[in-house]
Amino acid sequence: MRILAFDTSMAACSVAVQGNNEILAQEFQEMARGQSEHLVPMIKRVVSRAGLGFPDLDGIAVTVGPGAFTGVRIGLSTARALALAANKPLLGLTSLETLAAGVGASEQKNASILAMIDSKRGDVFTQAFSTDLFPLGEPAALSPDQVMTHWGDLTPAPVVVCGDTSSDVLQRIQADPSKNVSRSAVIFPAAVTVARLAAERGLPGAGEIPLGPLYLRPPDVNLKEGAGWLRPIG
């Protein structure tokens, strides 16, 4: 199965093509902004380096959030446009489950995983996962002091934290004496992980694209009443 996968939900742009259970090509760049200019050229380069054309792809996978409001929209709109133009199946994965699935076995060591994304507005987007990556609850937007109150009873020690959470938030979590908390090297959702998860789960049928963004808080600038900022794409 040949899958094009990408992510622009955080301060990075990541693209990968997987075929026959191996990554054929990938590219990753950290960037606080500019994904709209870089994503499509990056996709073209990665697909070309994989030795494929767009008609050769079996499907597309993309992260749907939570994360940066603009970045999520860029990724989703690009994925939808490509899928519709090429009549390819499209699968959406959350940024949090992609972060959690990116934690390697050597880091996890039978620990629960706490995926966190800094909203840059005083709270974090977070979700906890069991050792086998089963979600222990729905994604939530929480203040740093609420994180372990919310997830503590569901995450027996040890706990591995992944994502771009700040050192201050990490220290508050580590202050819980009942937990053995460590930090993963996984900071951003990786397109290679998106591709792997898509291959494991399977793609929907071509033309089935009811995909919308996952937002856990409103944008920093609200549109006028009736503009519908929370309408899913499509």
PDB file of C-alpha atoms in Angstrom:
ATOM      1  CA  MET A   1       0.000   0.000   0.000  1.00  0.00           C
ATOM      2  CA  ARG A   2       1.494   3.323  -1.101  1.00  0.00           C
ATOM      3  CA  ILE A   3       0.457   6.136   1.198  1.00  0.00           C
ATOM      4  CA  LEU A   4       1.277   9.841   1.117  1.00  0.00           C
ATOM      5  CA  ALA A   5       1.184  11.254   4.664  1.00  0.00           C
ATOM      6  CA  PHE A   6       1.803  14.714   6.041  1.00  0.00           C
ATOM      7  CA  ASP A   7       1.416  16.926   9.092  1.00  0.00           C
ATOM      8  CA  THR A   8       1.304  20.692   9.597  1.00  0.00           C
ATOM      9  CA  SER A   9      -0.538  20.789  12.925  1.00  0.00           C
ATOM     10  CA  MET A  10       2.357  22.199  14.979  1.00  0.00           C
ATOM     11  CA  ALA A  11       5.489  24.261  14.366  1.00  0.00           C
ATOM     12  CA  ALA A  12       6.786  21.928  11.675  1.00  0.00           C
ATOM     13  CA  CYS A  13       6.040  20.543   8.223  1.00  0.00           C
ATOM     14  CA  SER A  14       6.450  16.809   7.704  1.00  0.00           C
ATOM     15  CA  VAL A  15       5.820  14.650   4.619  1.00  0.00           C
ATOM     16  CA  ALA A  16       6.433  10.949   3.963  1.00  0.00           C
ATOM     17  CA  VAL A  17       5.557   8.272   1.419  1.00  0.00           C
ATOM     18  CA  GLN A  18       5.281   4.665   2.565  1.00  0.00           C
ATOM     19  CA  GLY A  19       5.141   1.656   0.264  1.00  0.00           C
ATOM     20  CA  ASN A  20       5.350  -2.065   0.996  1.00  0.00           C
ATOM     21  CA  ASN A  21       5.639  -1.390   4.741  1.00  0.00           C
ATOM     22  CA  GLU A  22       8.710   0.808   4.409  1.00  0.00           C
ATOM     23  CA  ILE A  23       9.298   4.538   4.112  1.00  0.00           C
ATOM     24  CA  LEU A  24      10.289   5.315   0.533  1.00  0.00           C
ATOM     25  CA  ALA A  25      10.997   9.028   1.101  1.00  0.00           C
ATOM     26  CA  GLN A  26      10.444  11.663   3.763  1.00  0.00           C
ATOM     27  CA  GLU A  27      11.175  15.281   4.595  1.00  0.00           C
ATOM     28  CA  PHE A  28      10.826  17.276   7.810  1.00  0.00           C
ATOM     29  CA  GLN A  29      11.339  20.961   8.583  1.00  0.00           C
ATOM     30  CA  GLU A  30      10.658  22.874  11.767  1.00  0.00           C
ATOM     31  CA  MET A  31       8.837  26.142  11.037  1.00  0.00           C
ATOM     32  CA  ALA A  32       6.696  28.375  13.221  1.00  0.00           C
ATOM     33  CA  ARG A  33       4.861  29.617  10.119  1.00  0.00           C
ATOM     34  CA  GLY A  34       5.025  29.286   6.353  1.00  0.00           C
ATOM     35  CA  GLN A  35       3.553  25.796   5.986  1.00  0.00           C
ATOM     36  CA  SER A  36       1.189  27.060   3.291  1.00  0.00           C
ATOM     37  CA  GLU A  37       4.174  27.964   1.078  1.00  0.00           C
ATOM     38  CA  HIS A  38       6.288  24.900   1.875  1.00  0.00           C
ATOM     39  CA  LEU A  39       3.833  21.996   2.051  1.00  0.00           C
ATOM     40  CA  VAL A  40       2.945  21.450  -1.610  1.00  0.00           C
ATOM     41  CA  PRO A  41       6.552  21.775  -2.915  1.00  0.00           C
ATOM     42  CA  MET A  42       7.644  19.399  -0.145  1.00  0.00           C
ATOM     43  CA  ILE A  43       4.944  16.890  -1.153  1.00  0.00           C
ATOM     44  CA  LYS A  44       6.074  17.047  -4.793  1.00  0.00           C
ATOM     45  CA  ARG A  45       9.716  16.450  -3.806  1.00  0.00           C
ATOM     46  CA  VAL A  46       8.934  13.514  -1.529  1.00  0.00           C
ATOM     47  CA  VAL A  47       6.609  11.791  -4.012  1.00  0.00           C
ATOM     48  CA  SER A  48       9.260  12.239  -6.728  1.00  0.00           C
ATOM     49  CA  ARG A  49      12.054  10.870  -4.512  1.00  0.00           C
ATOM     50  CA  ALA A  50       9.850   7.865  -3.764  1.00  0.00           C
ATOM     51  CA  GLY A  51       9.863   7.160  -7.494  1.00  0.00           C
ATOM     52  CA  LEU A  52       6.109   7.630  -7.761  1.00  0.00           C
ATOM     53  CA  GLY A  53       3.562   9.911  -9.338  1.00  0.00           C
ATOM     54  CA  PHE A  54       0.294  10.944  -7.723  1.00  0.00           C
ATOM     55  CA  PRO A  55      -1.680   8.340  -9.752  1.00  0.00           C
ATOM     56  CA  ASP A  56       0.521   5.627  -8.183  1.00  0.00           C
ATOM     57  CA  LEU A  57      -0.626   6.441  -4.642  1.00  0.00           C
ATOM     58  CA  ASP A  58      -3.235   4.257  -2.950  1.00  0.00           C
ATOM     59  CA  GLY A  59      -4.295   6.941  -0.493  1.00  0.00           C
ATOM     60  CA  ILE A  60      -3.509   9.992   1.608  1.00  0.00           C
ATOM     61  CA  ALA A  61      -3.326  10.414   5.380  1.00  0.00           C
ATOM     62  CA  VAL A  62      -3.145  13.660   7.362  1.00  0.00           C
ATOM     63  CA  THR A  63      -3.372  14.911  10.936  1.00  0.00           C
ATOM     64  CA  VAL A  64      -6.619  16.707  11.815  1.00  0.00           C
ATOM     65  CA  GLY A  65      -5.526  18.422  15.032  1.00  0.00           C
ATOM     66  CA  PRO A  66      -5.553  19.555  17.712  1.00  0.00           C
ATOM     67  CA  GLY A  67      -2.770  22.037  17.183  1.00  0.00           C
ATOM     68  CA  ALA A  68      -2.201  25.403  15.559  1.00  0.00           C
ATOM     69  CA  PHE A  69      -5.478  26.647  14.071  1.00  0.00           C
ATOM     70  CA  THR A  70      -3.936  27.755  10.761  1.00  0.00           C
ATOM     71  CA  GLY A  71      -1.624  24.761  10.452  1.00  0.00           C
ATOM     72  CA  VAL A  72      -4.473  22.294  10.888  1.00  0.00           C
ATOM     73  CA  ARG A  73      -6.501  24.058   8.193  1.00  0.00           C
ATOM     74  CA  ILE A  74      -3.544  24.070   5.790  1.00  0.00           C
ATOM     75  CA  GLY A  75      -2.970  20.345   6.159  1.00  0.00           C
ATOM     76  CA  LEU A  76      -6.633  19.421   5.840  1.00  0.00           C
ATOM     77  CA  SER A  77      -7.391  21.654   2.877  1.00  0.00           C
ATOM     78  CA  THR A  78      -4.329  20.364   1.011  1.00  0.00           C
ATOM     79  CA  ALA A  79      -5.192  16.739   1.772  1.00  0.00           C
ATOM     80  CA  ARG A  80      -8.777  17.200   0.646  1.00  0.00           C
ATOM     81  CA  ALA A  81      -7.747  18.922  -2.572  1.00  0.00           C
ATOM     82  CA  LEU A  82      -5.264  16.185  -3.468  1.00  0.00           C
ATOM     83  CA  ALA A  83      -7.664  13.379  -2.578  1.00  0.00           C
ATOM     84  CA  LEU A  84     -10.499  14.880  -4.587  1.00  0.00           C
ATOM     85  CA  ALA A  85      -8.336  15.704  -7.593  1.00  0.00           C
ATOM     86  CA  ALA A  86      -6.769  12.234  -7.736  1.00  0.00           C
ATOM     87  CA  ASN A  87      -9.862  10.358  -6.463  1.00  0.00           C
ATOM     88  CA  LYS A  88      -7.856   8.799  -3.634  1.00  0.00           C
ATOM     89  CA  PRO A  89      -9.019   7.664  -0.176  1.00  0.00           C
ATOM     90  CA  LEU A  90      -8.259  10.079   2.661  1.00  0.00           C
ATOM     91  CA  LEU A  91      -7.720   9.139   6.314  1.00  0.00           C
ATOM     92  CA  GLY A  92      -7.467  11.569   9.236  1.00  0.00           C
ATOM     93  CA  LEU A  93      -5.505  10.928  12.446  1.00  0.00           C
ATOM     94  CA  THR A  94      -5.275  13.150  15.491  1.00  0.00           C
ATOM     95  CA  SER A  95      -2.034  14.921  16.332  1.00  0.00           C
ATOM     96  CA  LEU A  96      -2.116  13.474  19.848  1.00  0.00           C
ATOM     97  CA  GLU A  97      -2.424   9.826  18.799  1.00  0.00           C
ATOM     98  CA  THR A  98       0.322  10.402  16.220  1.00  0.00           C
ATOM     99  CA  LEU A  99       2.615  11.813  18.915  1.00  0.00           C
ATOM    100  CA  ALA A 100       1.914   8.852  21.194  1.00  0.00           C
ATOM    101  CA  ALA A 101       2.484   6.299  18.433  1.00  0.00           C
ATOM    102  CA  GLY A 102       5.822   7.942  17.650  1.00  0.00           C
ATOM    103  CA  VAL A 103       7.272   7.066  21.062  1.00  0.00           C
ATOM    104  CA  GLY A 104       9.677   4.181  20.567  1.00  0.00           C
ATOM    105  CA  ALA A 105       9.749   0.976  22.575  1.00  0.00           C
ATOM    106  CA  SER A 106      13.064   1.923  24.188  1.00  0.00           C
ATOM    107  CA  GLU A 107      11.509   5.120  25.576  1.00  0.00           C
ATOM    108  CA  GLN A 108       8.163   3.656  26.514  1.00  0.00           C
ATOM    109  CA  LYS A 109       9.315   0.635  28.546  1.00  0.00           C
ATOM    110  CA  ASN A 110       5.739  -0.414  29.401  1.00  0.00           C
ATOM    111  CA  ALA A 111       4.817   3.095  30.506  1.00  0.00           C
ATOM    112  CA  SER A 112       1.613   5.037  29.970  1.00  0.00           C
ATOM    113  CA  ILE A 113       1.988   7.832  27.428  1.00  0.00           C
ATOM    114  CA  LEU A 114       0.801  11.391  27.952  1.00  0.00           C
ATOM    115  CA  ALA A 115       0.736  13.364  24.700  1.00  0.00           C
ATOM    116  CA  MET A 116       0.670  17.146  25.093  1.00  0.00           C
ATOM    117  CA  ILE A 117       0.624  20.118  22.720  1.00  0.00           C
ATOM    118  CA  ASP A 118       1.233  23.642  24.004  1.00  0.00           C
ATOM    119  CA  SER A 119      -1.643  25.841  22.821  1.00  0.00           C
ATOM    120  CA  LYS A 120       0.574  28.937  23.358  1.00  0.00           C
ATOM    121  CA  ARG A 121      -2.336  30.461  25.278  1.00  0.00           C
ATOM    122  CA  GLY A 122      -1.777  29.116  28.782  1.00  0.00           C
ATOM    123  CA  ASP A 123      -3.289  25.664  28.394  1.00  0.00           C
ATOM    124  CA  VAL A 124      -2.289  22.377  26.766  1.00  0.00           C
ATOM    125  CA  PHE A 125      -4.055  19.958  24.449  1.00  0.00           C
ATOM    126  CA  THR A 126      -3.590  16.550  25.969  1.00  0.00           C
ATOM    127  CA  GLN A 127      -4.601  12.897  25.860  1.00  0.00           C
ATOM    128  CA  ALA A 128      -3.370   9.843  27.757  1.00  0.00           C
ATOM    129  CA  PHE A 129      -2.738   6.404  26.258  1.00  0.00           C
ATOM    130  CA  SER A 130      -2.138   2.976  27.752  1.00  0.00           C
ATOM    131  CA  THR A 131       1.024   0.976  27.091  1.00  0.00           C
ATOM    132  CA  ASP A 132      -0.642  -0.519  23.994  1.00  0.00           C
ATOM    133  CA  LEU A 133      -1.674   2.960  22.760  1.00  0.00           C
ATOM    134  CA  PHE A 134      -5.338   2.586  23.703  1.00  0.00           C
ATOM    135  CA  PRO A 135      -6.763   6.078  24.468  1.00  0.00           C
ATOM    136  CA  LEU A 136      -7.645   6.459  28.147  1.00  0.00           C
ATOM    137  CA  GLY A 137     -10.037   9.344  27.518  1.00  0.00           C
ATOM    138  CA  GLU A 138     -10.980  11.994  25.000  1.00  0.00           C
ATOM    139  CA  PRO A 139      -8.575  14.788  24.010  1.00  0.00           C
ATOM    140  CA  ALA A 140      -8.887  17.766  26.349  1.00  0.00           C
ATOM    141  CA  ALA A 141      -7.675  21.350  26.709  1.00  0.00           C
ATOM    142  CA  LEU A 142      -6.398  21.728  30.275  1.00  0.00           C
ATOM    143  CA  SER A 143      -4.424  24.174  32.367  1.00  0.00           C
ATOM    144  CA  PRO A 144      -1.012  22.862  33.473  1.00  0.00           C
ATOM    145  CA  ASP A 145      -2.323  22.333  37.015  1.00  0.00           C
ATOM    146  CA  GLN A 146      -5.256  20.290  35.741  1.00  0.00           C
ATOM    147  CA  VAL A 147      -3.244  17.791  33.697  1.00  0.00           C
ATOM    148  CA  MET A 148      -2.437  15.241  36.400  1.00  0.00           C
ATOM    149  CA  THR A 149      -5.702  15.854  38.224  1.00  0.00           C
ATOM    150  CA  HIS A 150      -7.463  14.881  35.014  1.00  0.00           C
ATOM    151  CA  TRP A 151      -5.239  12.002  33.910  1.00  0.00           C
ATOM    152  CA  GLY A 152      -3.458  10.911  37.111  1.00  0.00           C
ATOM    153  CA  ASP A 153      -5.770   8.076  38.134  1.00  0.00           C
ATOM    154  CA  LEU A 154      -5.810   6.711  34.592  1.00  0.00           C
ATOM    155  CA  THR A 155      -2.041   6.637  34.105  1.00  0.00           C
ATOM    156  CA  PRO A 156      -0.258   4.302  36.501  1.00  0.00           C
ATOM    157  CA  ALA A 157       3.459   4.989  36.885  1.00  0.00           C
ATOM    158  CA  PRO A 158       5.662   5.237  34.959  1.00  0.00           C
ATOM    159  CA  VAL A 159       4.489   7.936  32.532  1.00  0.00           C
ATOM    160  CA  VAL A 160       6.242   9.129  29.367  1.00  0.00           C
ATOM    161  CA  VAL A 161       5.378  12.653  28.200  1.00  0.00           C
ATOM    162  CA  CYS A 162       5.650  13.462  24.489  1.00  0.00           C
ATOM    163  CA  GLY A 163       4.943  16.636  22.540  1.00  0.00           C
ATOM    164  CA  ASP A 164       6.103  20.241  22.792  1.00  0.00           C
ATOM    165  CA  THR A 165       5.036  20.906  26.359  1.00  0.00           C
ATOM    166  CA  SER A 166       7.182  23.471  28.161  1.00  0.00           C
ATOM    167  CA  SER A 167       9.654  22.625  30.924  1.00  0.00           C
ATOM    168  CA  ASP A 168       7.412  24.476  33.383  1.00  0.00           C
ATOM    169  CA  VAL A 169       4.453  22.220  32.582  1.00  0.00           C
ATOM    170  CA  LEU A 170       6.674  19.146  32.761  1.00  0.00           C
ATOM    171  CA  GLN A 171       7.958  20.182  36.202  1.00  0.00           C
ATOM    172  CA  ARG A 172       4.394  20.505  37.480  1.00  0.00           C
ATOM    173  CA  ILE A 173       3.603  17.005  36.271  1.00  0.00           C
ATOM    174  CA  GLN A 174       6.813  15.593  37.733  1.00  0.00           C
ATOM    175  CA  ALA A 175       5.925  17.178  41.068  1.00  0.00           C
ATOM    176  CA  ASP A 176       3.376  14.373  41.577  1.00  0.00           C
ATOM    177  CA  PRO A 177       5.283  12.052  43.948  1.00  0.00           C
ATOM    178  CA  SER A 178       3.225   9.034  42.892  1.00  0.00           C
ATOM    179  CA  LYS A 179       4.441   9.214  39.295  1.00  0.00           C
ATOM    180  CA  ASN A 180       7.724   8.364  37.635  1.00  0.00           C
ATOM    181  CA  VAL A 181       7.564  10.876  34.769  1.00  0.00           C
ATOM    182  CA  SER A 182      10.074  11.071  31.934  1.00  0.00           C
ATOM    183  CA  ARG A 183      10.122  13.085  28.734  1.00  0.00           C
ATOM    184  CA  SER A 184      10.218  11.513  25.291  1.00  0.00           C
ATOM    185  CA  ALA A 185      12.366  12.792  22.444  1.00  0.00           C
ATOM    186  CA  VAL A 186       9.192  12.952  20.319  1.00  0.00           C
ATOM    187  CA  ILE A 187       8.254  16.648  19.986  1.00  0.00           C
ATOM    188  CA  PHE A 188       6.238  16.851  16.754  1.00  0.00           C
ATOM    189  CA  PRO A 189       3.844  14.480  14.983  1.00  0.00           C
ATOM    190  CA  ALA A 190       5.873  12.710  12.278  1.00  0.00           C
ATOM    191  CA  ALA A 191       4.544  11.967   8.807  1.00  0.00           C
ATOM    192  CA  VAL A 192       6.268   8.586   8.946  1.00  0.00           C
ATOM    193  CA  THR A 193       4.088   7.729  11.959  1.00  0.00           C
ATOM    194  CA  VAL A 194       0.972   9.004  10.186  1.00  0.00           C
ATOM    195  CA  ALA A 195       1.778   6.732   7.230  1.00  0.00           C
ATOM    196  CA  ARG A 196       2.397   3.714   9.459  1.00  0.00           C
ATOM    197  CA  LEU A 197      -0.864   4.184  11.373  1.00  0.00           C
ATOM    198  CA  ALA A 198      -2.786   4.624   8.133  1.00  0.00           C
ATOM    199  CA  ALA A 199      -1.346   1.390   6.733  1.00  0.00           C
ATOM    200  CA  GLU A 200      -2.224  -0.457   9.950  1.00  0.00           C
ATOM    201  CA  ARG A 201      -5.795   0.833  10.103  1.00  0.00           C
ATOM    202  CA  GLY A 202      -6.583   0.712   6.413  1.00  0.00           C
ATOM    203  CA  LEU A 203      -7.925   3.427   4.146  1.00  0.00           C
ATOM    204  CA  PRO A 204     -11.585   4.288   3.570  1.00  0.00           C
ATOM    205  CA  GLY A 205     -13.158   4.062   0.141  1.00  0.00           C
ATOM    206  CA  ALA A 206     -12.214   6.585  -2.516  1.00  0.00           C
ATOM    207  CA  GLY A 207     -14.469   9.628  -2.445  1.00  0.00           C
ATOM    208  CA  GLU A 208     -15.349   9.213   1.243  1.00  0.00           C
ATOM    209  CA  ILE A 209     -13.928  12.508   2.540  1.00  0.00           C
ATOM    210  CA  PRO A 210     -16.123  13.810   5.398  1.00  0.00           C
ATOM    211  CA  LEU A 211     -12.978  14.959   7.183  1.00  0.00           C
ATOM    212  CA  GLY A 212     -13.026  17.986   9.489  1.00  0.00           C
ATOM    213  CA  PRO A 213     -10.600  19.603  11.951  1.00  0.00           C
ATOM    214  CA  LEU A 214     -10.381  18.716  15.636  1.00  0.00           C
ATOM    215  CA  TYR A 215     -10.331  21.935  17.671  1.00  0.00           C
ATOM    216  CA  LEU A 216     -10.281  21.981  21.468  1.00  0.00           C
ATOM    217  CA  ARG A 217     -10.435  25.757  21.841  1.00  0.00           C
ATOM    218  CA  PRO A 218     -11.678  28.649  19.666  1.00  0.00           C
ATOM    219  CA  PRO A 219      -9.268  30.621  17.470  1.00  0.00           C
ATOM    220  CA  ASP A 220      -7.614  33.770  18.806  1.00  0.00           C
ATOM    221  CA  VAL A 221      -9.590  35.937  16.365  1.00  0.00           C
ATOM    222  CA  ASN A 222     -13.299  35.221  16.121  1.00  0.00           C
ATOM    223  CA  LEU A 223     -15.220  35.836  12.924  1.00  0.00           C
ATOM    224  CA  LYS A 224     -18.420  37.834  12.854  1.00  0.00           C
ATOM    225  CA  GLU A 225     -21.545  36.185  14.156  1.00  0.00           C
ATOM    226  CA  GLY A 226     -22.874  33.699  11.640  1.00  0.00           C
ATOM    227  CA  ALA A 227     -19.525  33.207   9.887  1.00  0.00           C
ATOM    228  CA  GLY A 228     -19.201  29.751  11.414  1.00  0.00           C
ATOM    229  CA  TRP A 229     -15.542  29.446  12.491  1.00  0.00           C
ATOM    230  CA  LEU A 230     -16.125  25.906  13.709  1.00  0.00           C
ATOM    231  CA  ARG A 231     -17.623  24.577  10.497  1.00  0.00           C
ATOM    232  CA  PRO A 232     -15.689  21.502   9.387  1.00  0.00           C
ATOM    233  CA  ILE A 233     -13.915  21.771   6.068  1.00  0.00           C
ATOM    234  CA  GLY A 234     -16.358  20.626   3.430  1.00  0.00           C
TER     235      GLY A 234
END
